[in-house]
Coordinates of C-alpha atoms and ligand atoms in Angstrom, one line a residue:
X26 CA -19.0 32.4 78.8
X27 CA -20.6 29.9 80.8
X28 CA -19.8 26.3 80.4
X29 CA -19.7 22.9 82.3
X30 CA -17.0 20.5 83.4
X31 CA -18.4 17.0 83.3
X32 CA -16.0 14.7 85.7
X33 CA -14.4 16.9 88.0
X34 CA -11.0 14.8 89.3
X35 CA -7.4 15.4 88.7
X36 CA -8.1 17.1 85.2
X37 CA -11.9 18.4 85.4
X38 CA -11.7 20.2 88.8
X39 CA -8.7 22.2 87.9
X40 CA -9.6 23.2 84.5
X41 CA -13.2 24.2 85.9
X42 CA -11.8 26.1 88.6
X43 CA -8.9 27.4 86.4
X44 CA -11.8 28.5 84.0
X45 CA -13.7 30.4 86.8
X46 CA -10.7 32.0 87.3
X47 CA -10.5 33.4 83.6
X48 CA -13.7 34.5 84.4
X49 CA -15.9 32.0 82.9
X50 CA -19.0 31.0 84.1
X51 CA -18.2 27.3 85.5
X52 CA -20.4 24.4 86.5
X53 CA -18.7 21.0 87.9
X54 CA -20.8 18.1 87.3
X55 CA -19.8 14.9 89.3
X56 CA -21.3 11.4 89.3
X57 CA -19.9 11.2 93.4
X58 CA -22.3 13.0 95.4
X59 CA -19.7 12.7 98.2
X60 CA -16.8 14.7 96.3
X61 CA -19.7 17.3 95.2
X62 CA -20.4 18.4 98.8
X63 CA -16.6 19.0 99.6
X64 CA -16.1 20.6 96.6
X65 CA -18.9 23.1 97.1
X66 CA -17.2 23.8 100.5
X67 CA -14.2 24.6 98.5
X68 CA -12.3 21.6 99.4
X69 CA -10.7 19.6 97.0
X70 CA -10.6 16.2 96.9
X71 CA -7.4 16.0 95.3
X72 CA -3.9 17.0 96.4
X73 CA -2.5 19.7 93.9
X74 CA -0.8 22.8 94.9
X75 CA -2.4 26.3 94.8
X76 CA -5.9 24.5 93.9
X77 CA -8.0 25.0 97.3
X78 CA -6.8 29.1 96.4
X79 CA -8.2 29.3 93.0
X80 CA -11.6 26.7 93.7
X81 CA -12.1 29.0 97.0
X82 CA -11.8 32.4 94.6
X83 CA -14.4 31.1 92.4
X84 CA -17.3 29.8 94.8
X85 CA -16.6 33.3 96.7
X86 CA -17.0 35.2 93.2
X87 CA -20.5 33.7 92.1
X88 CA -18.5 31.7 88.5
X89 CA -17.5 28.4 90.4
X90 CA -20.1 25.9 91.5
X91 CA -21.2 22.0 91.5
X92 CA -23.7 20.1 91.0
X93 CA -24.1 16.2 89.9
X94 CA -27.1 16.9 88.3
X95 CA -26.0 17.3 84.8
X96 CA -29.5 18.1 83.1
X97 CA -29.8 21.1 85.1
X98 CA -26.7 23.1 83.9
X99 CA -27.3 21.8 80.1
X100 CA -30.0 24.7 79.4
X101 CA -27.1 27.4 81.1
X102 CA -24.2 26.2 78.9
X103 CA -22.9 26.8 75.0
X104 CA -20.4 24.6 75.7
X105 CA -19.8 21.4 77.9
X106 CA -16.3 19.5 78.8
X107 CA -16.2 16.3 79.0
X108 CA -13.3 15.0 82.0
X109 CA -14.1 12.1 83.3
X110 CA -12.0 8.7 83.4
X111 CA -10.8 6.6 80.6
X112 CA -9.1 3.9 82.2
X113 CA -7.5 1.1 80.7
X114 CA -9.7 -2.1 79.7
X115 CA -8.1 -5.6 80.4
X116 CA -6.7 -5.2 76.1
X117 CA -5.5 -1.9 77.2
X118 CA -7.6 -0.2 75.4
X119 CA -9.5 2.6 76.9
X120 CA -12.3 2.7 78.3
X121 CA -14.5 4.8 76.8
X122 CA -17.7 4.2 78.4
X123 CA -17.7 7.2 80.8
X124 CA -17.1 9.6 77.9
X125 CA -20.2 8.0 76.0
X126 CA -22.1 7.9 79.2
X127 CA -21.3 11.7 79.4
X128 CA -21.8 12.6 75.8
X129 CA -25.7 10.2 75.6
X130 CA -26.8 12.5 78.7
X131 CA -26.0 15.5 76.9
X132 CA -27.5 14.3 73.8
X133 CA -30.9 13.1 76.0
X134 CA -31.3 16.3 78.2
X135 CA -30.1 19.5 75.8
X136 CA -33.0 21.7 74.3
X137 CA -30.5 23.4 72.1
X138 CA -27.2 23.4 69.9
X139 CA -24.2 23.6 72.5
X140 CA -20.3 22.3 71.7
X141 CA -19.2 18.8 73.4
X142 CA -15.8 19.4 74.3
X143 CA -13.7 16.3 74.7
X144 CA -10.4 16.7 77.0
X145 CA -10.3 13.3 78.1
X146 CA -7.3 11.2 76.5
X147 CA -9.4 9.2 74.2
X148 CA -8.4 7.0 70.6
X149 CA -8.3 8.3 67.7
X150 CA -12.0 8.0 66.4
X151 CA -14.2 8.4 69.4
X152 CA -15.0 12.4 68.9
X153 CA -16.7 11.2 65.5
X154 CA -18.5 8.0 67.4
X155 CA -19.7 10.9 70.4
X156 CA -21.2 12.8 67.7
X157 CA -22.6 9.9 65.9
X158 CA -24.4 8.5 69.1
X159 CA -25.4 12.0 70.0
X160 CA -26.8 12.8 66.9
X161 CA -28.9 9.4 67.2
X162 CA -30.5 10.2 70.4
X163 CA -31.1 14.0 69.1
X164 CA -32.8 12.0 65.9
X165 CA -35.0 10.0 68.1
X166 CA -35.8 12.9 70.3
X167 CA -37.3 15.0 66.9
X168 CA -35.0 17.8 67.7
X169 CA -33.5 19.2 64.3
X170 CA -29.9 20.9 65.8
X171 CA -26.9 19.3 65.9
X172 CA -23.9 19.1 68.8
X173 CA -20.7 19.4 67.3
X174 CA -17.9 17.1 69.2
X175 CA -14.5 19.5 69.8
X176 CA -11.3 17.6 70.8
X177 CA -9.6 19.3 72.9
X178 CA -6.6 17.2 74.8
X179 CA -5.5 18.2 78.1
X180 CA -1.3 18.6 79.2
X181 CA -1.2 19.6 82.5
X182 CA 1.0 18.0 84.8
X183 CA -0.2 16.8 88.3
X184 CA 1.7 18.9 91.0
X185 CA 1.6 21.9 88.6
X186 CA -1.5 21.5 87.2
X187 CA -2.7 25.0 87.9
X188 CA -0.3 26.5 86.2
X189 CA -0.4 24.1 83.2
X190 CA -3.7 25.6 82.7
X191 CA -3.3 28.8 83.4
X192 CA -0.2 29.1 81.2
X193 CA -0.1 26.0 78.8
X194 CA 2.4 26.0 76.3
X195 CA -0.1 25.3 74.0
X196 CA -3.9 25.1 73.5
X197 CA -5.1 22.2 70.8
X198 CA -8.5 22.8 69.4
X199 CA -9.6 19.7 66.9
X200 CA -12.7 20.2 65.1
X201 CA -14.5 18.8 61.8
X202 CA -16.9 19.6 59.5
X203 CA -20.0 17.2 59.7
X204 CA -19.2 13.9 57.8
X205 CA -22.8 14.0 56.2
X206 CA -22.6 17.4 54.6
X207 CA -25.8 19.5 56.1
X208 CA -25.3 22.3 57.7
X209 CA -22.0 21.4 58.0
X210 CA -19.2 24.5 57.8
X211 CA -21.7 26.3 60.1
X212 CA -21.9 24.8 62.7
X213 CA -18.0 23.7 62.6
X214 CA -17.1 27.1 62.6
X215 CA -19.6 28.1 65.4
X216 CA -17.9 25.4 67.5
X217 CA -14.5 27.1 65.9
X218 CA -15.8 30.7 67.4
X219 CA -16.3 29.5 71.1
X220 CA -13.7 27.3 71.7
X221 CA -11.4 31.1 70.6
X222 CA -13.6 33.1 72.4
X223 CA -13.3 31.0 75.7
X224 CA -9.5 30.5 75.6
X225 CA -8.9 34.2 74.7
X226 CA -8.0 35.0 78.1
X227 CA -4.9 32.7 77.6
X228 CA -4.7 33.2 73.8
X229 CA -4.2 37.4 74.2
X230 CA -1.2 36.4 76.5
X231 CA 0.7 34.8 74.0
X232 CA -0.6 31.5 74.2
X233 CA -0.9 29.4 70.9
X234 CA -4.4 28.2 69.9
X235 CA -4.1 25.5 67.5
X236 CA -6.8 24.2 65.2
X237 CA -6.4 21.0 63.3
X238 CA -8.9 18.1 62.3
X239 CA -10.8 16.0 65.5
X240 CA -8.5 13.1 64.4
X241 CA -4.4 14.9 64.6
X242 CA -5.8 16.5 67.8
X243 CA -6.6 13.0 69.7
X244 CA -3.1 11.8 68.0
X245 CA -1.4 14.3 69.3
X246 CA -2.6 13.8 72.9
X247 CA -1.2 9.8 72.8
X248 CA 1.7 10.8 70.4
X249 CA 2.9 13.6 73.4
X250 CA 3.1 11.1 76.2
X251 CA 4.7 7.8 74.5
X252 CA 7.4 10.9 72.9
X253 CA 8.0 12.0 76.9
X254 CA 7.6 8.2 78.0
X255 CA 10.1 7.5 75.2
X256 CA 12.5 9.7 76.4
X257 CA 12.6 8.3 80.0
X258 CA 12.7 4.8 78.5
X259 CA 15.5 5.7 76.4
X260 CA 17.8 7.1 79.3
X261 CA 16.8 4.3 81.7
X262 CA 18.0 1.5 79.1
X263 CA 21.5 3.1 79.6
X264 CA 21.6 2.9 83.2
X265 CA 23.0 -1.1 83.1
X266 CA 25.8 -0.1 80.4
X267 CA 26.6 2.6 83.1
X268 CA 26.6 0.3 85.7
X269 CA 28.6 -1.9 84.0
X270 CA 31.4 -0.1 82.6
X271 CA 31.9 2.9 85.5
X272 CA 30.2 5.4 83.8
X273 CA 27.5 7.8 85.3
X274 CA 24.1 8.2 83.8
X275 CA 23.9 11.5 85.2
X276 CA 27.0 12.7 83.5
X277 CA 25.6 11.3 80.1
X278 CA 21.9 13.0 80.7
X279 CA 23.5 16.1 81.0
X280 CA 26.2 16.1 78.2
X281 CA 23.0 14.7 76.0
X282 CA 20.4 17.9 77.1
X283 CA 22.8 20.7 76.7
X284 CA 22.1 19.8 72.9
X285 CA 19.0 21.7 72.3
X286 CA 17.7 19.1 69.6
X287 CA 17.7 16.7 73.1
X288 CA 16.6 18.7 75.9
X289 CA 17.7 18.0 79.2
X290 CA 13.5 17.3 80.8
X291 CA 12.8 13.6 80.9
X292 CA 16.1 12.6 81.0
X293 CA 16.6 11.7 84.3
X294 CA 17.1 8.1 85.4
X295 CA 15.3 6.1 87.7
X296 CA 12.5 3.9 88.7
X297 CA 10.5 4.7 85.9
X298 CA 7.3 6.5 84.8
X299 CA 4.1 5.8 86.4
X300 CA 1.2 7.8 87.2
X301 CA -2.4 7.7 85.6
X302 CA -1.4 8.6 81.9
X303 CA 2.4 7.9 80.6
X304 CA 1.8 3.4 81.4
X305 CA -1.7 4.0 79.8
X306 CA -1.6 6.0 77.5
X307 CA 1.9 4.1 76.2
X308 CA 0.0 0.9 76.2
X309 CA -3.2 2.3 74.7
X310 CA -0.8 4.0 71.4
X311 CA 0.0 0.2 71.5
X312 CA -3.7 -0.8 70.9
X313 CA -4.4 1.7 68.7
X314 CA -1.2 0.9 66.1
X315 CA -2.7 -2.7 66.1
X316 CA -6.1 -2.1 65.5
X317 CA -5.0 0.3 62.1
X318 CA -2.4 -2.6 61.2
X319 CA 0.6 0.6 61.9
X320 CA 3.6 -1.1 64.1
X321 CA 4.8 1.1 66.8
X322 CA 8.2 -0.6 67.3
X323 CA 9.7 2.5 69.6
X324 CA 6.1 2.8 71.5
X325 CA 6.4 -1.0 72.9
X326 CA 10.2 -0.6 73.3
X327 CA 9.6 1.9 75.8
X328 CA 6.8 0.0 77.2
X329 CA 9.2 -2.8 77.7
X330 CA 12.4 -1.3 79.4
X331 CA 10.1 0.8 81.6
X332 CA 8.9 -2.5 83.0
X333 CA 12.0 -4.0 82.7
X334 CA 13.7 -0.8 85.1
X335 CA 11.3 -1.6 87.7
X336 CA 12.1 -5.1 87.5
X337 CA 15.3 -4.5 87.7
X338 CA 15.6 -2.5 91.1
X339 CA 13.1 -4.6 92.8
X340 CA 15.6 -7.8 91.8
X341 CA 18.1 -5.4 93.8
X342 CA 16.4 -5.0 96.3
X343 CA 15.4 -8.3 97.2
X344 CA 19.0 -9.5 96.4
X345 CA 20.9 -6.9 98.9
X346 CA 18.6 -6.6 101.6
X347 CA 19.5 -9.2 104.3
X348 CA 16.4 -11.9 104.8
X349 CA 13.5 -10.8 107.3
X350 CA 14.7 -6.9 107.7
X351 CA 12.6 -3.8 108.4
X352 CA 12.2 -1.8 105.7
X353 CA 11.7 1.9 105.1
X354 CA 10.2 3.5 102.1
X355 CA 10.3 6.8 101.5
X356 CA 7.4 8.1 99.5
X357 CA 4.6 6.4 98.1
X358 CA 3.1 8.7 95.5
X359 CA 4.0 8.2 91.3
X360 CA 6.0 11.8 92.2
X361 CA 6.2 14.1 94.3
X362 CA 3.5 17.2 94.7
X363 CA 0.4 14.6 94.1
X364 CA -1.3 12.4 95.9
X365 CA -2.2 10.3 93.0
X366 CA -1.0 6.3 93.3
X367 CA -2.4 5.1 89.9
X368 CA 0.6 2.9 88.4
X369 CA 3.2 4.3 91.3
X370 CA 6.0 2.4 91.2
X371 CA 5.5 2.0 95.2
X372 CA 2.7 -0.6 94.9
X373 CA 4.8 -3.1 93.2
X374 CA 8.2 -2.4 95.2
X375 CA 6.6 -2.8 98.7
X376 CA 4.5 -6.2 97.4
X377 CA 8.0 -7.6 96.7
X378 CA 9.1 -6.7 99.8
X379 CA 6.7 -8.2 101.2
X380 CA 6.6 -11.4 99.5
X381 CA 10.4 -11.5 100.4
X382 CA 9.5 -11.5 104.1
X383 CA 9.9 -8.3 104.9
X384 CA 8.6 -5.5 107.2
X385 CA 7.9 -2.3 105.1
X386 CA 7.7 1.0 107.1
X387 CA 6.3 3.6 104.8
X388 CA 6.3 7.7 104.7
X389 CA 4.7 9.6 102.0
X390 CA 3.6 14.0 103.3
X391 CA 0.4 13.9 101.1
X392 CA -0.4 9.9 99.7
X393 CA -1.0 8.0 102.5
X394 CA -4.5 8.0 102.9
X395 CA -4.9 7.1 98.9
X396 CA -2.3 4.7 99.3
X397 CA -3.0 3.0 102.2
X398 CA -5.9 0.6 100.4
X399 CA -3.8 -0.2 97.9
X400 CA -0.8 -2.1 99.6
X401 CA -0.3 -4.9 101.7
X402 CA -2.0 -4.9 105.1
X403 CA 1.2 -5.5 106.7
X404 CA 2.2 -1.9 105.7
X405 CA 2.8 0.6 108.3
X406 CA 2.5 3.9 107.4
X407 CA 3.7 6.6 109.7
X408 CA 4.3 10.4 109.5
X409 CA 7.7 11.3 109.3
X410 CA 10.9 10.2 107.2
X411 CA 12.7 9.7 110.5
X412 CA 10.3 7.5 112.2
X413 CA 10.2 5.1 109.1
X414 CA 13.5 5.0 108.9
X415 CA 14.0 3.3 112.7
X416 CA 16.0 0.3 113.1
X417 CA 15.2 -0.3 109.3
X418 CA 18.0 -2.3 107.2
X419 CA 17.5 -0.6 104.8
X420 CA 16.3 2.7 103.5
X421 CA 14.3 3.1 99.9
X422 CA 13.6 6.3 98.6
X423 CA 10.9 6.1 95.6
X424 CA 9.6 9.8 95.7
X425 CA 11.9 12.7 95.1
X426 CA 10.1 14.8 97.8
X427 CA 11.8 18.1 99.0
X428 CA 11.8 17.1 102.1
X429 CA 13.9 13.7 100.8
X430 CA 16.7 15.7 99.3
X431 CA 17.8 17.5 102.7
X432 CA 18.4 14.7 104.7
X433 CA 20.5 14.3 107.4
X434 CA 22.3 11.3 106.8
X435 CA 24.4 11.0 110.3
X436 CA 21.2 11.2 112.1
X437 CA 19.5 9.0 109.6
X438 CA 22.3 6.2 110.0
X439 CA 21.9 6.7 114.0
X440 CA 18.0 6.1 113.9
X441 CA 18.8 2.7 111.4
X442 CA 19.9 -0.7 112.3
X443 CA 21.6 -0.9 108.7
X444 CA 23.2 1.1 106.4
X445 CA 21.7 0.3 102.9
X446 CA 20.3 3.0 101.3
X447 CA 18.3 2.5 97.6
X448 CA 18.0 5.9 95.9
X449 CA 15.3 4.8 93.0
X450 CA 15.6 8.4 91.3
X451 CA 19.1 9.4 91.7
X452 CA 18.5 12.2 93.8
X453 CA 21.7 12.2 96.0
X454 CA 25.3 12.3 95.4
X455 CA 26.8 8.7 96.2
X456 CA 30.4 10.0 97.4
X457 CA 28.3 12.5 99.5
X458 CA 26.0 9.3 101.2
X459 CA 28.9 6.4 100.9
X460 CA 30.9 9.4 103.2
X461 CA 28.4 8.8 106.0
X462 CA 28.7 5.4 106.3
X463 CA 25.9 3.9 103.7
X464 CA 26.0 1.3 101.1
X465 CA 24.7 3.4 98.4
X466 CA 22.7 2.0 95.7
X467 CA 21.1 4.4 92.6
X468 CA 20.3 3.9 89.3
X469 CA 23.7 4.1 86.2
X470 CA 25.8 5.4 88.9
X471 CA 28.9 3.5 90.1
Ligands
NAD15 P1 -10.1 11.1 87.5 O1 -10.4 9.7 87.8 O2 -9.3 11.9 88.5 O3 -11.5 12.0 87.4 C1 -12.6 11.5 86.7 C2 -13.8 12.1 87.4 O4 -15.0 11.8 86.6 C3 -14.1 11.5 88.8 O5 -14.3 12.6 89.7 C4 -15.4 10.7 88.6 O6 -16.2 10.7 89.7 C5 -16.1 11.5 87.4 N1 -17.0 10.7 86.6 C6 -16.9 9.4 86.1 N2 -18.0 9.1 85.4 C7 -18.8 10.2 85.4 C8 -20.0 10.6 84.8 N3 -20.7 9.7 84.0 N4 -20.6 11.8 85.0 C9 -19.9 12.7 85.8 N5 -18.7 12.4 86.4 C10 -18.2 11.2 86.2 O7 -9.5 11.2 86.1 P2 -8.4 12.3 85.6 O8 -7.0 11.9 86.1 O9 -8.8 13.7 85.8 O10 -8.4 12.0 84.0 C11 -9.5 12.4 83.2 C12 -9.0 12.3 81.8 O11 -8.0 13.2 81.5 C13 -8.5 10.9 81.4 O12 -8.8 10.6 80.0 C14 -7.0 11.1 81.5 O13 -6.3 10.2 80.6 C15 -6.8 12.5 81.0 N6 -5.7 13.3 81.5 C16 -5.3 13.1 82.8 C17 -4.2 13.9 83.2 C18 -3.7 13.7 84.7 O14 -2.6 14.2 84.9 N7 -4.4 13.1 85.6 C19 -3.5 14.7 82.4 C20 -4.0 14.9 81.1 C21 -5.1 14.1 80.6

């Protein structure tokens, strides 16, 4: 089939390339002319593993290219994706005006019936108001066809987002019939038809399809991420009552996964979730509940003690660390395999230390260059764990990086000038770094 990918970042470039590699027909469309030319030389402009491989596959095969002309492409495609951004507004609500701006072109430049194809994360609601404005602009333009508005939410994860999409656990089609009753079952179940036909690469593997109403499929998107949220909320609250009574969150995550009702993913303690979706998205199910009138008591209770956990360590930090000290931070990005900083717990940690007069020395292998605009100037950022770490106070380790985990902590203590050593996601054994001379500090663990 032969589709486009409107807003080709952390979401649109790997499902267009992912989709080239199904062997669909795929055009990118980009608003950034800039990104457009690297990605037509089969760079991407994004970190994510295994994605330079599969972008590189499809320019080479003829089913892969870009363009940021939009218009173009239209007359090429059944069926168009929209990607792009839906950031949160000051009300944390999203957004939205990329995914009309997106859905209006379409509308203005398409000579014929195709399928809209929303996979941003957008409300509950804004698939009907795309198809509403499009129809509009279709009115005004005297064309009698219709374009149908499928939702179809996106799960990958960044740092395994290629094989989210190649192998997703499942596939979540929403589509309605039209709300004024013309025409209506026909074309729903055209849209039905293509959106099968162009995941049946993944759907004759085993993969589950699921249809359901335009409205449960943009719930289901929010509803995911404050669950996952929720559950990294719920184990972080404990961390204090470890603290406080000798007990060892790690201990309790795992005697609560084994039970296969729990589940032992998103049970680990730490810092606290960040990134570009879980903090929005949680705040946006937030906006949502108020705007029907529905309280989402559990939703702004995660909200809360994910703050709260952040809080919490940088109070630490600030409390333990001895006035005017270098500083070294280990890893910059929201976690590790991405280069993405949106909501990383790093910007906030290294402002505080900052503020508290100190020098911050910071190593991240892949987000320095995103990061570097979006912390203090005094930050220095430099290109190993080791040279961070010199004559530093004080280590802080915010990114479980490989390259973290296997650390040599005699050599680290002989590059530092102190032996405090903040481990924001749990990732070594106390005993193990207390034996080599640190003050240990982690998250529930004594
Ligand atoms: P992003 O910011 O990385 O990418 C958006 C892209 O859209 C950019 O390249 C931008 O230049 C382009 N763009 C903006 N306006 C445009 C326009 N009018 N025409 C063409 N291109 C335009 O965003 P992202 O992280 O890929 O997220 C996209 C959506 O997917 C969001 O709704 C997000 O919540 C959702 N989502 C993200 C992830 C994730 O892990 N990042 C996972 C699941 C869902």
């Amino acid at each position: 089939m032969n589709i486009a990918v409107v807003g080709t970042g952390y979401v649109g470039l790997v499902t267009a390339a992912c989709m080239a590699e199904l062997g669909h027909t795929v055009f990118g469309v980009d608003i950034d002319a800039a990104k457009v030319e690297m990605m037509k030389q089969g760079k991407s402009p994004i970190f994510e593993p295994g994605l330079e491989e599969v972008m590189q596959r499809g320019l080479k095969a003829g089913r892969l290219s870009f363009t940021t002309d939009l218009a173009s492409v239209l007359p090429q495609v059944n069926i168009v994706f929209s990607a792009v951004a839906t950031p949160p507004n000051a009300d944390h609500t999203a957004d939205l005006r990329a995914v009309y701006a997106v859905s209006e072109s379409v509308a203005r430049h398409a000579e014929a019936s195709l399928v809209f194809v929303n996979k941003s994360t957008v409300p509950v609601g804004t698939g009907e108001e795309c198809e509403k404005r499009m129809a509009a602009i279709l009115a005004e333009r005297g064309k009698s066809f219709f374009i149908p508005v499928v939702s179809n939410p996106e799960f990958l994860r960044e740092g395994m987002a290629v094989g989210d999409t190649l192998m997703p656990d499942r596939i979540v089609v929403g589509l309605n019939e039209r709300a004024d009753g013309s025409g209506q079952r026909a074309e729903g179940l055209q849209a039905q038809e293509l959106m099968e036909e162009l995941y049946r690469p993944l759907t004759r593997t085993g993969k589950p399809l699921l249809i359901m109403a335009r409205e449960s499929a943009e719930i289901v998107k929010y509803a995911s991420n404050a669950f996952l949220a929720a559950k990294i909320s719920f184990i972080n609250m404990l961390t204090p009552l470890c603290e406080k009574t000798g007990g060892s969150i790690r201990d309790v995550a795992r005697g609560m996964g084994l039970d296969d009702r729990i589940g032992p993913r998103f049970l680990h303690a730490g810092i606290g979730y960040g990134g570009s979706c879980f903090p929005k998205d949680v705040k946006a199910l937030l906006a949502i509940g108020k705007q029907y009138g529905v309280p989402m008591d559990i939703v702004s209770a995660t909200d809360a003690i994910n703050v709260w956990q952040r809080e919490r360590f940088i109070e630490q930090l600030v409390r333990l660390i001895p006035e005017r000290s270098r500083v070294a931070v280990w890893g910059l990005a929201f976690k590790p395999k991405t280069d993405d900083m949106r909501e990383a717990p790093s910007i906030d940690v290294i402002r505080a230390l900052v503020a508290a007069g100190h020098t911050v020395t910071a190593f991240d292998p892949v987000a320095a260059a995103k990061a570097k605009p979006l912390l203090p100037p005094e930050t220095t950022l430099v290109d190993s764990p080791m040279v961070a770490a010199e004559q530093a106070q004080a280590v802080v380790l915010l990114t479980e990086w490989d390259e973290f985990r296997g650390v040599d902590f005699s050599k680290l203590k002989s590059v530092m000038a102190g032996t405090l050593l903040f481990d924001a996601r749990n990732v070594y054994e106390p005993d193990e770094v207390r034996a080599a001379g640190f003050t240990y500090v982690g998250l529930g663990v004594k």
